[in-house]
Amino acid sequence: MDLKTTDNSWVNKFPKPLIIAGPCSAESESQMLETATRIKATSAEVPIFRAGIWKPRTKPNGFEGVGVIGLNWLKKVKEEFGFQTATEVANAHHVVAALAADVDILWIGARSTVNPFTVQEIAEALKGTNKPVLVKNPVNPDLALWIGALERLLSQDVKNLGVIHRGFSTYRKTKYRNIPNWQIALDFRNQYPNIPMLVDPSHICGNRTGLAAIAQEALNVGYDGMIIETHADPDAAWSDAAQQITPEVLADLINKLQLRNSDISAFDDEMDRHRTLISDLDFQLIELLSHRMKISEQIGMLKKENSIAIFQPDRWKIITEYANQKADETGMSQEFIEKVFKAIHEESIEVQNKL
Ligand code: PEP
Ligand code: MN
């Protein structure tokens, strides 16, 4: 069996979208039980309860998880409320302890996925398990590493697989804690449509305000569900306080999600028509760009023959001005048009440089 043919029946046993919720970290028995009680009391359908038992923290001496004692609390959550349970494993000891405590679903964290030695160790410890194992994307934008982690699991006969898109680190501060880089996840999806994919809005956003939008976007592109950090008292959480939400806020978020059907057969014809038009316009755009580049090449020759600098700031200023004006007239965002023209202009300069 290879990754393309693993079956995803484990995920089909859950309602769609599959929601995994629970605190970033298990902190105490009462925190776990209160969070579980309140999730259960809402109208939202949450079949799986998450909690980190061992926490990968950026700096030492902080709270690094309660350790194995937390596994008893997960067990209680399962027995008293009927949730399935999920936790992160980051080495072979974690795997042994989590399997012994009968945690139902395990995930490999983003900081572990980057390290092939770690993934190999975890995979070997999991050998042959039927429990679903979810692999978070590595913190760096490396699709091959993400796929490699799944291949390591599969080669140890771990067949019930899934992935979690939790965003990617950047040095530059953005509005996200980890930028989504949707293209990487969608490339994964294109290559392995059979492997269930969840989104982790909590670690993408790093705050509470962006969660709903990310969750909805993921559903719009056909993800199977999500994992969302949920805590009885988010502000007092021992880790990731800023991004956790209460069970009641979670329920509200879930109830507002709109599920899209990935089966478009019902309006196939209309969709086909629109797509034909779009493709036609795309071809025209490319033709126009090619035409523009050829003219740019002629300008480049003139500049070369007359020893004129390739980049002419005055000319670029004029282009930006008319592009902005046209953007306004046609109701498009100036920001978008500027991006497009920057790319075109850069390519023009490149073409002229090559002469
Ligand atoms: C987590 O889910 O709490 C976690 C540590 O996530 P990540 O591995 O995505 O940072
Ligand atoms: Mn967290």
Short mmCIF file of N, CA, C and O in Angstrom, two decimals, residues 161-293:
data_model
loop_
_atom_site.label_atom_id
_atom_site.label_comp_id
_atom_site.label_asym_id
_atom_site.label_seq_id
_atom_site.Cartn_x
_atom_site.Cartn_y
_atom_site.Cartn_z
N LEU A 161 -4.37 7.35 8.73
CA LEU A 161 -3.61 8.59 8.78
C LEU A 161 -4.47 9.81 8.50
O LEU A 161 -5.56 9.71 7.93
N GLY A 162 -3.96 10.96 8.92
CA GLY A 162 -4.61 12.23 8.61
C GLY A 162 -3.58 13.32 8.77
O GLY A 162 -2.48 13.08 9.29
N VAL A 163 -3.90 14.52 8.28
CA VAL A 163 -2.97 15.63 8.45
C VAL A 163 -3.69 16.82 9.06
O VAL A 163 -4.92 16.95 8.96
N ILE A 164 -2.89 17.66 9.71
CA ILE A 164 -3.43 18.90 10.29
C ILE A 164 -2.63 20.08 9.73
O ILE A 164 -1.41 20.12 9.86
N HIS A 165 -3.36 21.01 9.14
CA HIS A 165 -2.73 22.23 8.60
C HIS A 165 -2.76 23.27 9.72
O HIS A 165 -3.82 23.75 10.08
N ARG A 166 -1.59 23.59 10.27
CA ARG A 166 -1.53 24.52 11.40
C ARG A 166 -0.71 25.77 11.10
O ARG A 166 -0.40 26.55 11.97
N GLY A 167 -0.36 25.95 9.81
CA GLY A 167 0.35 27.16 9.42
C GLY A 167 1.85 27.04 9.62
O GLY A 167 2.35 26.07 10.18
N PHE A 168 2.57 28.08 9.11
CA PHE A 168 4.03 28.02 9.02
C PHE A 168 4.66 29.24 9.69
O PHE A 168 4.13 30.35 9.61
N SER A 169 5.81 29.01 10.32
CA SER A 169 6.52 30.09 11.03
C SER A 169 7.02 31.15 10.07
O SER A 169 7.44 30.84 8.95
N THR A 170 7.03 32.39 10.54
CA THR A 170 7.72 33.45 9.80
C THR A 170 8.48 34.28 10.82
O THR A 170 8.07 34.36 11.98
N TYR A 171 9.53 34.90 10.38
CA TYR A 171 10.28 35.79 11.27
C TYR A 171 9.56 37.13 11.34
O TYR A 171 9.36 37.70 12.40
N ARG A 172 9.13 37.58 10.15
CA ARG A 172 8.37 38.81 10.07
C ARG A 172 7.02 38.62 10.80
O ARG A 172 6.35 37.62 10.63
N LYS A 173 6.64 39.59 11.60
CA LYS A 173 5.35 39.50 12.30
C LYS A 173 4.22 39.76 11.31
O LYS A 173 4.26 40.70 10.52
N THR A 174 3.23 38.92 11.30
CA THR A 174 2.07 39.14 10.44
C THR A 174 0.84 39.09 11.32
O THR A 174 0.95 38.92 12.53
N LYS A 175 -0.32 39.21 10.71
CA LYS A 175 -1.52 39.14 11.54
C LYS A 175 -1.77 37.70 12.03
O LYS A 175 -2.61 37.47 12.88
N TYR A 176 -1.05 36.76 11.45
CA TYR A 176 -1.16 35.37 11.89
C TYR A 176 0.01 35.00 12.79
O TYR A 176 1.12 35.48 12.58
N ARG A 177 -0.22 34.09 13.70
CA ARG A 177 0.90 33.54 14.47
C ARG A 177 1.73 32.65 13.55
O ARG A 177 2.95 32.65 13.58
N ASN A 178 1.03 31.89 12.72
CA ASN A 178 1.69 31.04 11.70
C ASN A 178 0.94 31.22 10.39
O ASN A 178 -0.25 30.89 10.32
N ILE A 179 1.61 31.75 9.37
CA ILE A 179 0.87 32.07 8.15
C ILE A 179 0.31 30.80 7.50
O ILE A 179 0.96 29.76 7.47
N PRO A 180 -0.91 30.89 6.99
CA PRO A 180 -1.54 29.67 6.48
C PRO A 180 -0.86 29.07 5.25
O PRO A 180 -0.80 27.86 5.13
N ASN A 181 -0.37 29.91 4.32
CA ASN A 181 0.24 29.33 3.13
C ASN A 181 -0.66 28.24 2.53
O ASN A 181 -0.24 27.08 2.37
N TRP A 182 -1.86 28.61 2.22
CA TRP A 182 -2.86 27.62 1.77
C TRP A 182 -2.33 26.75 0.64
O TRP A 182 -2.68 25.58 0.51
N GLN A 183 -1.49 27.35 -0.22
CA GLN A 183 -1.05 26.62 -1.40
C GLN A 183 -0.37 25.28 -1.04
O GLN A 183 -0.56 24.28 -1.74
N ILE A 184 0.39 25.29 0.06
CA ILE A 184 1.10 24.06 0.42
C ILE A 184 0.10 22.97 0.82
O ILE A 184 0.18 21.82 0.37
N ALA A 185 -0.87 23.37 1.64
CA ALA A 185 -1.87 22.39 2.07
C ALA A 185 -2.71 21.91 0.88
O ALA A 185 -3.04 20.73 0.78
N LEU A 186 -3.01 22.84 -0.02
CA LEU A 186 -3.83 22.44 -1.18
C LEU A 186 -3.02 21.56 -2.14
O LEU A 186 -3.58 20.65 -2.76
N ASP A 187 -1.72 21.82 -2.23
CA ASP A 187 -0.87 20.92 -3.03
C ASP A 187 -0.90 19.52 -2.42
O ASP A 187 -0.97 18.51 -3.13
N PHE A 188 -0.84 19.48 -1.10
CA PHE A 188 -0.93 18.18 -0.42
C PHE A 188 -2.25 17.51 -0.78
O PHE A 188 -2.31 16.33 -1.16
N ARG A 189 -3.32 18.28 -0.67
CA ARG A 189 -4.67 17.77 -0.94
C ARG A 189 -4.78 17.24 -2.37
O ARG A 189 -5.42 16.21 -2.62
N ASN A 190 -4.17 17.98 -3.31
CA ASN A 190 -4.23 17.54 -4.70
C ASN A 190 -3.52 16.21 -4.90
O ASN A 190 -3.96 15.36 -5.65
N GLN A 191 -2.40 16.06 -4.19
CA GLN A 191 -1.64 14.82 -4.36
C GLN A 191 -2.24 13.65 -3.61
O GLN A 191 -2.15 12.51 -4.04
N TYR A 192 -2.83 13.95 -2.44
CA TYR A 192 -3.37 12.87 -1.60
C TYR A 192 -4.80 13.17 -1.17
O TYR A 192 -5.07 13.37 0.02
N PRO A 193 -5.73 13.19 -2.14
CA PRO A 193 -7.11 13.54 -1.78
C PRO A 193 -7.74 12.51 -0.85
O PRO A 193 -8.77 12.79 -0.22
N ASN A 194 -7.11 11.35 -0.73
CA ASN A 194 -7.65 10.29 0.12
C ASN A 194 -7.32 10.48 1.60
O ASN A 194 -7.89 9.82 2.46
N ILE A 195 -6.36 11.35 1.90
CA ILE A 195 -5.93 11.50 3.30
C ILE A 195 -6.71 12.64 3.97
O ILE A 195 -6.69 13.77 3.49
N PRO A 196 -7.43 12.33 5.05
CA PRO A 196 -8.23 13.36 5.72
C PRO A 196 -7.37 14.55 6.14
O PRO A 196 -6.24 14.37 6.61
N MET A 197 -7.91 15.75 5.94
CA MET A 197 -7.16 16.95 6.29
C MET A 197 -8.00 17.84 7.21
O MET A 197 -9.14 18.15 6.91
N LEU A 198 -7.40 18.20 8.33
CA LEU A 198 -8.06 19.10 9.27
C LEU A 198 -7.30 20.41 9.31
O LEU A 198 -6.11 20.46 8.99
N VAL A 199 -7.99 21.47 9.70
CA VAL A 199 -7.31 22.74 9.89
C VAL A 199 -7.21 23.01 11.39
O VAL A 199 -8.04 22.54 12.17
N ASP A 200 -6.17 23.72 11.78
CA ASP A 200 -5.99 24.11 13.17
C ASP A 200 -5.98 25.64 13.23
O ASP A 200 -4.93 26.27 13.19
N PRO A 201 -7.18 26.23 13.27
CA PRO A 201 -7.26 27.70 13.23
C PRO A 201 -6.54 28.32 14.43
O PRO A 201 -6.00 29.43 14.31
N SER A 202 -6.52 27.63 15.56
CA SER A 202 -5.92 28.21 16.77
C SER A 202 -4.46 28.56 16.57
O SER A 202 -4.02 29.66 16.90
N HIS A 203 -3.69 27.59 16.04
CA HIS A 203 -2.25 27.86 15.89
C HIS A 203 -1.94 28.68 14.65
O HIS A 203 -0.88 29.28 14.57
N ILE A 204 -2.85 28.73 13.68
CA ILE A 204 -2.66 29.65 12.56
C ILE A 204 -2.86 31.08 13.05
O ILE A 204 -2.03 31.95 12.82
N CYS A 205 -3.96 31.31 13.77
CA CYS A 205 -4.30 32.69 14.16
C CYS A 205 -3.48 33.21 15.33
O CYS A 205 -3.02 34.34 15.32
N GLY A 206 -3.37 32.41 16.38
CA GLY A 206 -2.71 32.91 17.58
C GLY A 206 -3.59 33.90 18.34
O GLY A 206 -3.14 34.50 19.32
N ASN A 207 -4.80 34.10 17.86
CA ASN A 207 -5.74 34.97 18.58
C ASN A 207 -7.14 34.41 18.37
O ASN A 207 -7.31 33.43 17.66
N ARG A 208 -8.13 35.05 19.02
CA ARG A 208 -9.49 34.49 18.94
C ARG A 208 -10.28 35.04 17.76
O ARG A 208 -11.21 34.40 17.30
N THR A 209 -9.88 36.24 17.31
CA THR A 209 -10.75 36.92 16.34
C THR A 209 -10.71 36.29 14.94
O THR A 209 -11.69 36.37 14.21
N GLY A 210 -9.61 35.66 14.59
CA GLY A 210 -9.51 35.16 13.21
C GLY A 210 -10.00 33.73 13.03
O GLY A 210 -10.06 33.23 11.90
N LEU A 211 -10.35 33.07 14.14
CA LEU A 211 -10.62 31.62 14.07
C LEU A 211 -11.74 31.25 13.09
O LEU A 211 -11.59 30.34 12.27
N ALA A 212 -12.85 31.96 13.19
CA ALA A 212 -14.03 31.58 12.39
C ALA A 212 -13.72 31.69 10.90
O ALA A 212 -14.11 30.81 10.11
N ALA A 213 -13.01 32.75 10.52
CA ALA A 213 -12.72 32.95 9.09
C ALA A 213 -11.84 31.83 8.56
O ALA A 213 -12.09 31.29 7.47
N ILE A 214 -10.82 31.45 9.33
CA ILE A 214 -9.93 30.37 8.87
C ILE A 214 -10.69 29.05 8.79
O ILE A 214 -10.55 28.28 7.83
N ALA A 215 -11.52 28.80 9.80
CA ALA A 215 -12.29 27.55 9.81
C ALA A 215 -13.20 27.49 8.58
O ALA A 215 -13.27 26.45 7.90
N GLN A 216 -13.86 28.59 8.28
CA GLN A 216 -14.77 28.60 7.14
C GLN A 216 -14.01 28.44 5.81
O GLN A 216 -14.42 27.68 4.93
N GLU A 217 -12.87 29.12 5.72
CA GLU A 217 -12.08 29.01 4.48
C GLU A 217 -11.67 27.57 4.23
O GLU A 217 -11.67 27.09 3.10
N ALA A 218 -11.30 26.89 5.31
CA ALA A 218 -10.87 25.50 5.17
C ALA A 218 -12.03 24.63 4.67
O ALA A 218 -11.84 23.77 3.80
N LEU A 219 -13.21 24.88 5.22
CA LEU A 219 -14.36 24.09 4.76
C LEU A 219 -14.67 24.42 3.30
O LEU A 219 -15.04 23.53 2.52
N ASN A 220 -14.50 25.68 2.93
CA ASN A 220 -14.78 26.06 1.54
C ASN A 220 -13.91 25.32 0.54
O ASN A 220 -14.29 25.13 -0.60
N VAL A 221 -12.70 24.94 0.97
CA VAL A 221 -11.84 24.22 0.03
C VAL A 221 -11.81 22.72 0.32
O VAL A 221 -10.94 22.01 -0.13
N GLY A 222 -12.79 22.27 1.11
CA GLY A 222 -13.01 20.83 1.22
C GLY A 222 -12.27 20.08 2.32
O GLY A 222 -12.15 18.86 2.28
N TYR A 223 -11.78 20.80 3.34
CA TYR A 223 -11.16 20.09 4.47
C TYR A 223 -12.21 19.22 5.18
O TYR A 223 -13.40 19.48 5.10
N ASP A 224 -11.73 18.23 5.92
CA ASP A 224 -12.66 17.32 6.59
C ASP A 224 -13.09 17.80 7.97
O ASP A 224 -14.04 17.26 8.53
N GLY A 225 -12.37 18.76 8.52
CA GLY A 225 -12.76 19.22 9.85
C GLY A 225 -11.68 20.08 10.47
O GLY A 225 -10.83 20.64 9.76
N MET A 226 -11.71 20.20 11.81
CA MET A 226 -10.78 21.12 12.47
C MET A 226 -10.49 20.71 13.89
O MET A 226 -11.24 19.95 14.51
N ILE A 227 -9.38 21.22 14.39
CA ILE A 227 -9.01 21.03 15.79
C ILE A 227 -8.89 22.43 16.38
O ILE A 227 -8.16 23.27 15.84
N ILE A 228 -9.65 22.71 17.43
CA ILE A 228 -9.71 24.08 17.97
C ILE A 228 -9.48 24.06 19.48
O ILE A 228 -10.15 23.31 20.21
N GLU A 229 -8.55 24.87 19.93
CA GLU A 229 -8.26 24.91 21.36
C GLU A 229 -9.38 25.59 22.14
O GLU A 229 -9.75 26.73 21.86
N THR A 230 -9.90 24.85 23.10
CA THR A 230 -11.08 25.29 23.86
C THR A 230 -10.84 25.06 25.35
O THR A 230 -10.43 23.97 25.74
N HIS A 231 -11.07 26.08 26.14
CA HIS A 231 -10.68 26.04 27.55
C HIS A 231 -11.78 26.64 28.40
O HIS A 231 -12.42 27.60 27.97
N ALA A 232 -12.01 26.08 29.57
CA ALA A 232 -13.09 26.58 30.43
C ALA A 232 -12.85 28.04 30.81
O ALA A 232 -13.78 28.83 30.96
N ASP A 233 -11.59 28.42 30.96
CA ASP A 233 -11.26 29.80 31.35
C ASP A 233 -10.04 30.24 30.54
O ASP A 233 -8.92 30.28 31.06
N PRO A 234 -10.24 30.58 29.26
CA PRO A 234 -9.12 30.81 28.34
C PRO A 234 -8.08 31.80 28.85
O PRO A 234 -6.87 31.55 28.72
N ASP A 235 -8.54 32.91 29.44
CA ASP A 235 -7.56 33.92 29.87
C ASP A 235 -6.60 33.37 30.92
O ASP A 235 -5.48 33.86 31.05
N ALA A 236 -7.03 32.37 31.65
CA ALA A 236 -6.18 31.82 32.71
C ALA A 236 -5.39 30.60 32.25
O ALA A 236 -4.73 29.93 33.05
N ALA A 237 -5.44 30.29 30.94
CA ALA A 237 -4.77 29.08 30.44
C ALA A 237 -3.26 29.14 30.67
O ALA A 237 -2.66 30.22 30.60
N TRP A 238 -2.67 28.01 30.92
CA TRP A 238 -1.22 27.95 31.20
C TRP A 238 -0.39 27.98 29.92
O TRP A 238 0.82 28.10 29.97
N SER A 239 -1.01 27.77 28.78
CA SER A 239 -0.31 27.88 27.50
C SER A 239 -1.30 28.37 26.45
O SER A 239 -2.50 28.08 26.53
N ASP A 240 -0.82 29.12 25.49
CA ASP A 240 -1.63 29.61 24.37
C ASP A 240 -2.95 30.26 24.80
O ASP A 240 -4.00 30.07 24.15
N ALA A 241 -2.88 31.07 25.86
CA ALA A 241 -4.11 31.71 26.38
C ALA A 241 -4.79 32.58 25.33
O ALA A 241 -6.01 32.56 25.20
N ALA A 242 -3.99 33.32 24.56
CA ALA A 242 -4.56 34.32 23.65
C ALA A 242 -5.45 33.71 22.57
O ALA A 242 -6.32 34.39 22.01
N GLN A 243 -5.24 32.45 22.24
CA GLN A 243 -5.97 31.87 21.11
C GLN A 243 -7.09 30.92 21.54
O GLN A 243 -7.84 30.43 20.71
N GLN A 244 -7.19 30.64 22.85
CA GLN A 244 -8.20 29.67 23.26
C GLN A 244 -9.56 30.34 23.46
O GLN A 244 -9.63 31.52 23.79
N ILE A 245 -10.61 29.56 23.25
CA ILE A 245 -11.97 30.11 23.40
C ILE A 245 -12.76 29.22 24.36
O ILE A 245 -12.39 28.07 24.61
N THR A 246 -13.83 29.76 24.87
CA THR A 246 -14.67 28.97 25.78
C THR A 246 -15.50 27.97 24.97
O THR A 246 -15.71 28.16 23.76
N PRO A 247 -16.02 26.95 25.63
CA PRO A 247 -16.89 25.99 24.93
C PRO A 247 -18.10 26.67 24.28
O PRO A 247 -18.52 26.29 23.20
N GLU A 248 -18.62 27.71 24.92
CA GLU A 248 -19.80 28.38 24.38
C GLU A 248 -19.45 29.15 23.10
O GLU A 248 -20.21 29.13 22.13
N VAL A 249 -18.29 29.80 23.11
CA VAL A 249 -17.85 30.51 21.90
C VAL A 249 -17.57 29.50 20.79
O VAL A 249 -17.90 29.71 19.62
N LEU A 250 -17.00 28.38 21.17
CA LEU A 250 -16.75 27.31 20.18
C LEU A 250 -18.05 26.87 19.51
O LEU A 250 -18.13 26.76 18.29
N ALA A 251 -19.07 26.65 20.34
CA ALA A 251 -20.34 26.17 19.79
C ALA A 251 -20.92 27.19 18.82
O ALA A 251 -21.42 26.85 17.75
N ASP A 252 -20.81 28.46 19.18
CA ASP A 252 -21.32 29.52 18.32
C ASP A 252 -20.58 29.50 16.98
O ASP A 252 -21.18 29.59 15.91
N LEU A 253 -19.25 29.37 17.07
CA LEU A 253 -18.43 29.32 15.85
C LEU A 253 -18.86 28.14 14.96
O LEU A 253 -19.07 28.29 13.76
N ILE A 254 -19.02 26.98 15.58
CA ILE A 254 -19.36 25.78 14.80
C ILE A 254 -20.75 25.93 14.18
O ILE A 254 -20.96 25.59 13.01
N ASN A 255 -21.67 26.47 14.95
CA ASN A 255 -23.04 26.59 14.43
C ASN A 255 -23.13 27.54 13.26
O ASN A 255 -24.04 27.44 12.45
N LYS A 256 -22.19 28.47 13.17
CA LYS A 256 -22.24 29.44 12.06
C LYS A 256 -21.49 28.95 10.82
O LYS A 256 -21.54 29.59 9.77
N LEU A 257 -20.78 27.85 10.93
CA LEU A 257 -20.03 27.35 9.77
C LEU A 257 -20.98 26.89 8.68
O LEU A 257 -22.03 26.32 8.96
N GLN A 258 -20.58 27.15 7.45
CA GLN A 258 -21.38 26.67 6.34
C GLN A 258 -20.64 25.56 5.62
O GLN A 258 -19.52 25.76 5.17
N LEU A 259 -21.31 24.43 5.56
CA LEU A 259 -20.69 23.29 4.89
C LEU A 259 -20.94 23.39 3.40
O LEU A 259 -22.07 23.65 2.98
N ARG A 260 -19.89 23.23 2.61
CA ARG A 260 -20.09 23.22 1.16
C ARG A 260 -20.00 21.81 0.64
O ARG A 260 -19.24 21.00 1.15
N ASN A 261 -20.75 21.54 -0.39
CA ASN A 261 -20.74 20.25 -1.01
C ASN A 261 -19.60 20.20 -2.02
O ASN A 261 -19.49 21.10 -2.85
N SER A 262 -18.76 19.18 -1.97
CA SER A 262 -17.70 19.14 -2.96
C SER A 262 -18.20 18.52 -4.27
O SER A 262 -17.55 18.55 -5.29
N ASP A 263 -19.41 17.98 -4.20
CA ASP A 263 -20.01 17.40 -5.41
C ASP A 263 -20.76 18.49 -6.17
O ASP A 263 -21.78 19.00 -5.70
N ILE A 264 -20.25 18.87 -7.33
CA ILE A 264 -20.87 19.99 -8.04
C ILE A 264 -21.78 19.52 -9.18
O ILE A 264 -22.22 20.31 -9.99
N SER A 265 -22.09 18.21 -9.20
CA SER A 265 -22.82 17.69 -10.36
C SER A 265 -24.18 18.38 -10.57
O SER A 265 -24.63 18.53 -11.69
N ALA A 266 -24.78 18.86 -9.45
CA ALA A 266 -26.10 19.47 -9.56
C ALA A 266 -26.09 20.74 -10.42
O ALA A 266 -27.08 21.07 -11.04
N PHE A 267 -24.99 21.46 -10.41
CA PHE A 267 -24.97 22.67 -11.23
C PHE A 267 -23.74 22.66 -12.15
O PHE A 267 -23.13 23.67 -12.44
N ASP A 268 -23.42 21.44 -12.58
CA ASP A 268 -22.29 21.19 -13.46
C ASP A 268 -22.23 22.10 -14.68
O ASP A 268 -21.20 22.68 -14.99
N ASP A 269 -23.38 22.23 -15.37
CA ASP A 269 -23.39 22.95 -16.63
C ASP A 269 -23.04 24.42 -16.43
O ASP A 269 -22.22 24.98 -17.13
N GLU A 270 -23.68 24.99 -15.41
CA GLU A 270 -23.44 26.40 -15.16
C GLU A 270 -21.97 26.62 -14.78
O GLU A 270 -21.30 27.54 -15.26
N MET A 271 -21.47 25.71 -13.92
CA MET A 271 -20.08 25.81 -13.49
C MET A 271 -19.16 25.69 -14.69
O MET A 271 -18.20 26.45 -14.84
N ASP A 272 -19.45 24.74 -15.57
CA ASP A 272 -18.64 24.55 -16.78
C ASP A 272 -18.59 25.81 -17.63
O ASP A 272 -17.54 26.18 -18.14
N ARG A 273 -19.74 26.45 -17.75
CA ARG A 273 -19.78 27.67 -18.56
C ARG A 273 -18.87 28.74 -17.98
O ARG A 273 -18.07 29.34 -18.68
N HIS A 274 -19.02 28.94 -16.68
CA HIS A 274 -18.17 29.95 -16.04
C HIS A 274 -16.69 29.60 -16.20
O HIS A 274 -15.86 30.45 -16.48
N ARG A 275 -16.40 28.33 -16.03
CA ARG A 275 -15.00 27.92 -16.11
C ARG A 275 -14.44 28.09 -17.51
O ARG A 275 -13.27 28.44 -17.69
N THR A 276 -15.29 27.82 -18.51
CA THR A 276 -14.84 28.01 -19.89
C THR A 276 -14.50 29.47 -20.13
O THR A 276 -13.48 29.80 -20.72
N LEU A 277 -15.37 30.35 -19.62
CA LEU A 277 -15.13 31.78 -19.78
C LEU A 277 -13.82 32.20 -19.09
O LEU A 277 -13.02 32.95 -19.64
N ILE A 278 -13.64 31.67 -17.88
CA ILE A 278 -12.43 32.01 -17.13
C ILE A 278 -11.19 31.54 -17.88
O ILE A 278 -10.21 32.28 -18.03
N SER A 279 -11.22 30.33 -18.38
CA SER A 279 -10.06 29.80 -19.11
C SER A 279 -9.76 30.66 -20.33
O SER A 279 -8.61 30.97 -20.64
N ASP A 280 -10.84 31.03 -21.01
CA ASP A 280 -10.69 31.85 -22.20
C ASP A 280 -10.01 33.18 -21.85
O ASP A 280 -9.06 33.62 -22.51
N LEU A 281 -10.47 33.80 -20.77
CA LEU A 281 -9.86 35.06 -20.33
C LEU A 281 -8.40 34.86 -19.92
O LEU A 281 -7.54 35.69 -20.21
N ASP A 282 -8.14 33.73 -19.27
CA ASP A 282 -6.75 33.46 -18.86
C ASP A 282 -5.83 33.39 -20.08
O ASP A 282 -4.74 33.93 -20.08
N PHE A 283 -6.31 32.71 -21.13
CA PHE A 283 -5.48 32.63 -22.35
C PHE A 283 -5.23 34.03 -22.91
O PHE A 283 -4.13 34.36 -23.32
N GLN A 284 -6.29 34.83 -22.91
CA GLN A 284 -6.14 36.19 -23.43
C GLN A 284 -5.14 36.99 -22.60
O GLN A 284 -4.33 37.74 -23.14
N LEU A 285 -5.24 36.80 -21.27
CA LEU A 285 -4.29 37.52 -20.39
C LEU A 285 -2.85 37.16 -20.74
O LEU A 285 -1.97 38.02 -20.82
N ILE A 286 -2.65 35.87 -20.98
CA ILE A 286 -1.28 35.41 -21.28
C ILE A 286 -0.81 35.97 -22.62
O ILE A 286 0.32 36.44 -22.75
N GLU A 287 -1.72 35.95 -23.59
CA GLU A 287 -1.37 36.53 -24.90
C GLU A 287 -0.99 38.00 -24.75
O GLU A 287 0.01 38.46 -25.31
N LEU A 288 -1.79 38.72 -24.01
CA LEU A 288 -1.54 40.16 -23.82
C LEU A 288 -0.20 40.38 -23.12
O LEU A 288 0.58 41.27 -23.49
N LEU A 289 0.05 39.55 -22.10
CA LEU A 289 1.32 39.70 -21.38
C LEU A 289 2.50 39.43 -22.30
O LEU A 289 3.51 40.14 -22.26
N SER A 290 2.35 38.43 -23.15
CA SER A 290 3.44 38.09 -24.07
C SER A 290 3.69 39.25 -25.04
O SER A 290 4.83 39.63 -25.31
N HIS A 291 2.58 39.84 -25.50
CA HIS A 291 2.68 40.98 -26.39
C HIS A 291 3.41 42.14 -25.69
O HIS A 291 4.33 42.76 -26.21
N ARG A 292 2.99 42.37 -24.45
CA ARG A 292 3.60 43.46 -23.66
C ARG A 292 5.11 43.23 -23.49
O ARG A 292 5.91 44.15 -23.59
N MET A 293 5.48 41.98 -23.23
CA MET A 293 6.90 41.67 -23.01
C MET A 293 7.72 41.91 -24.29
O MET A 293 8.88 42.31 -24.22
#
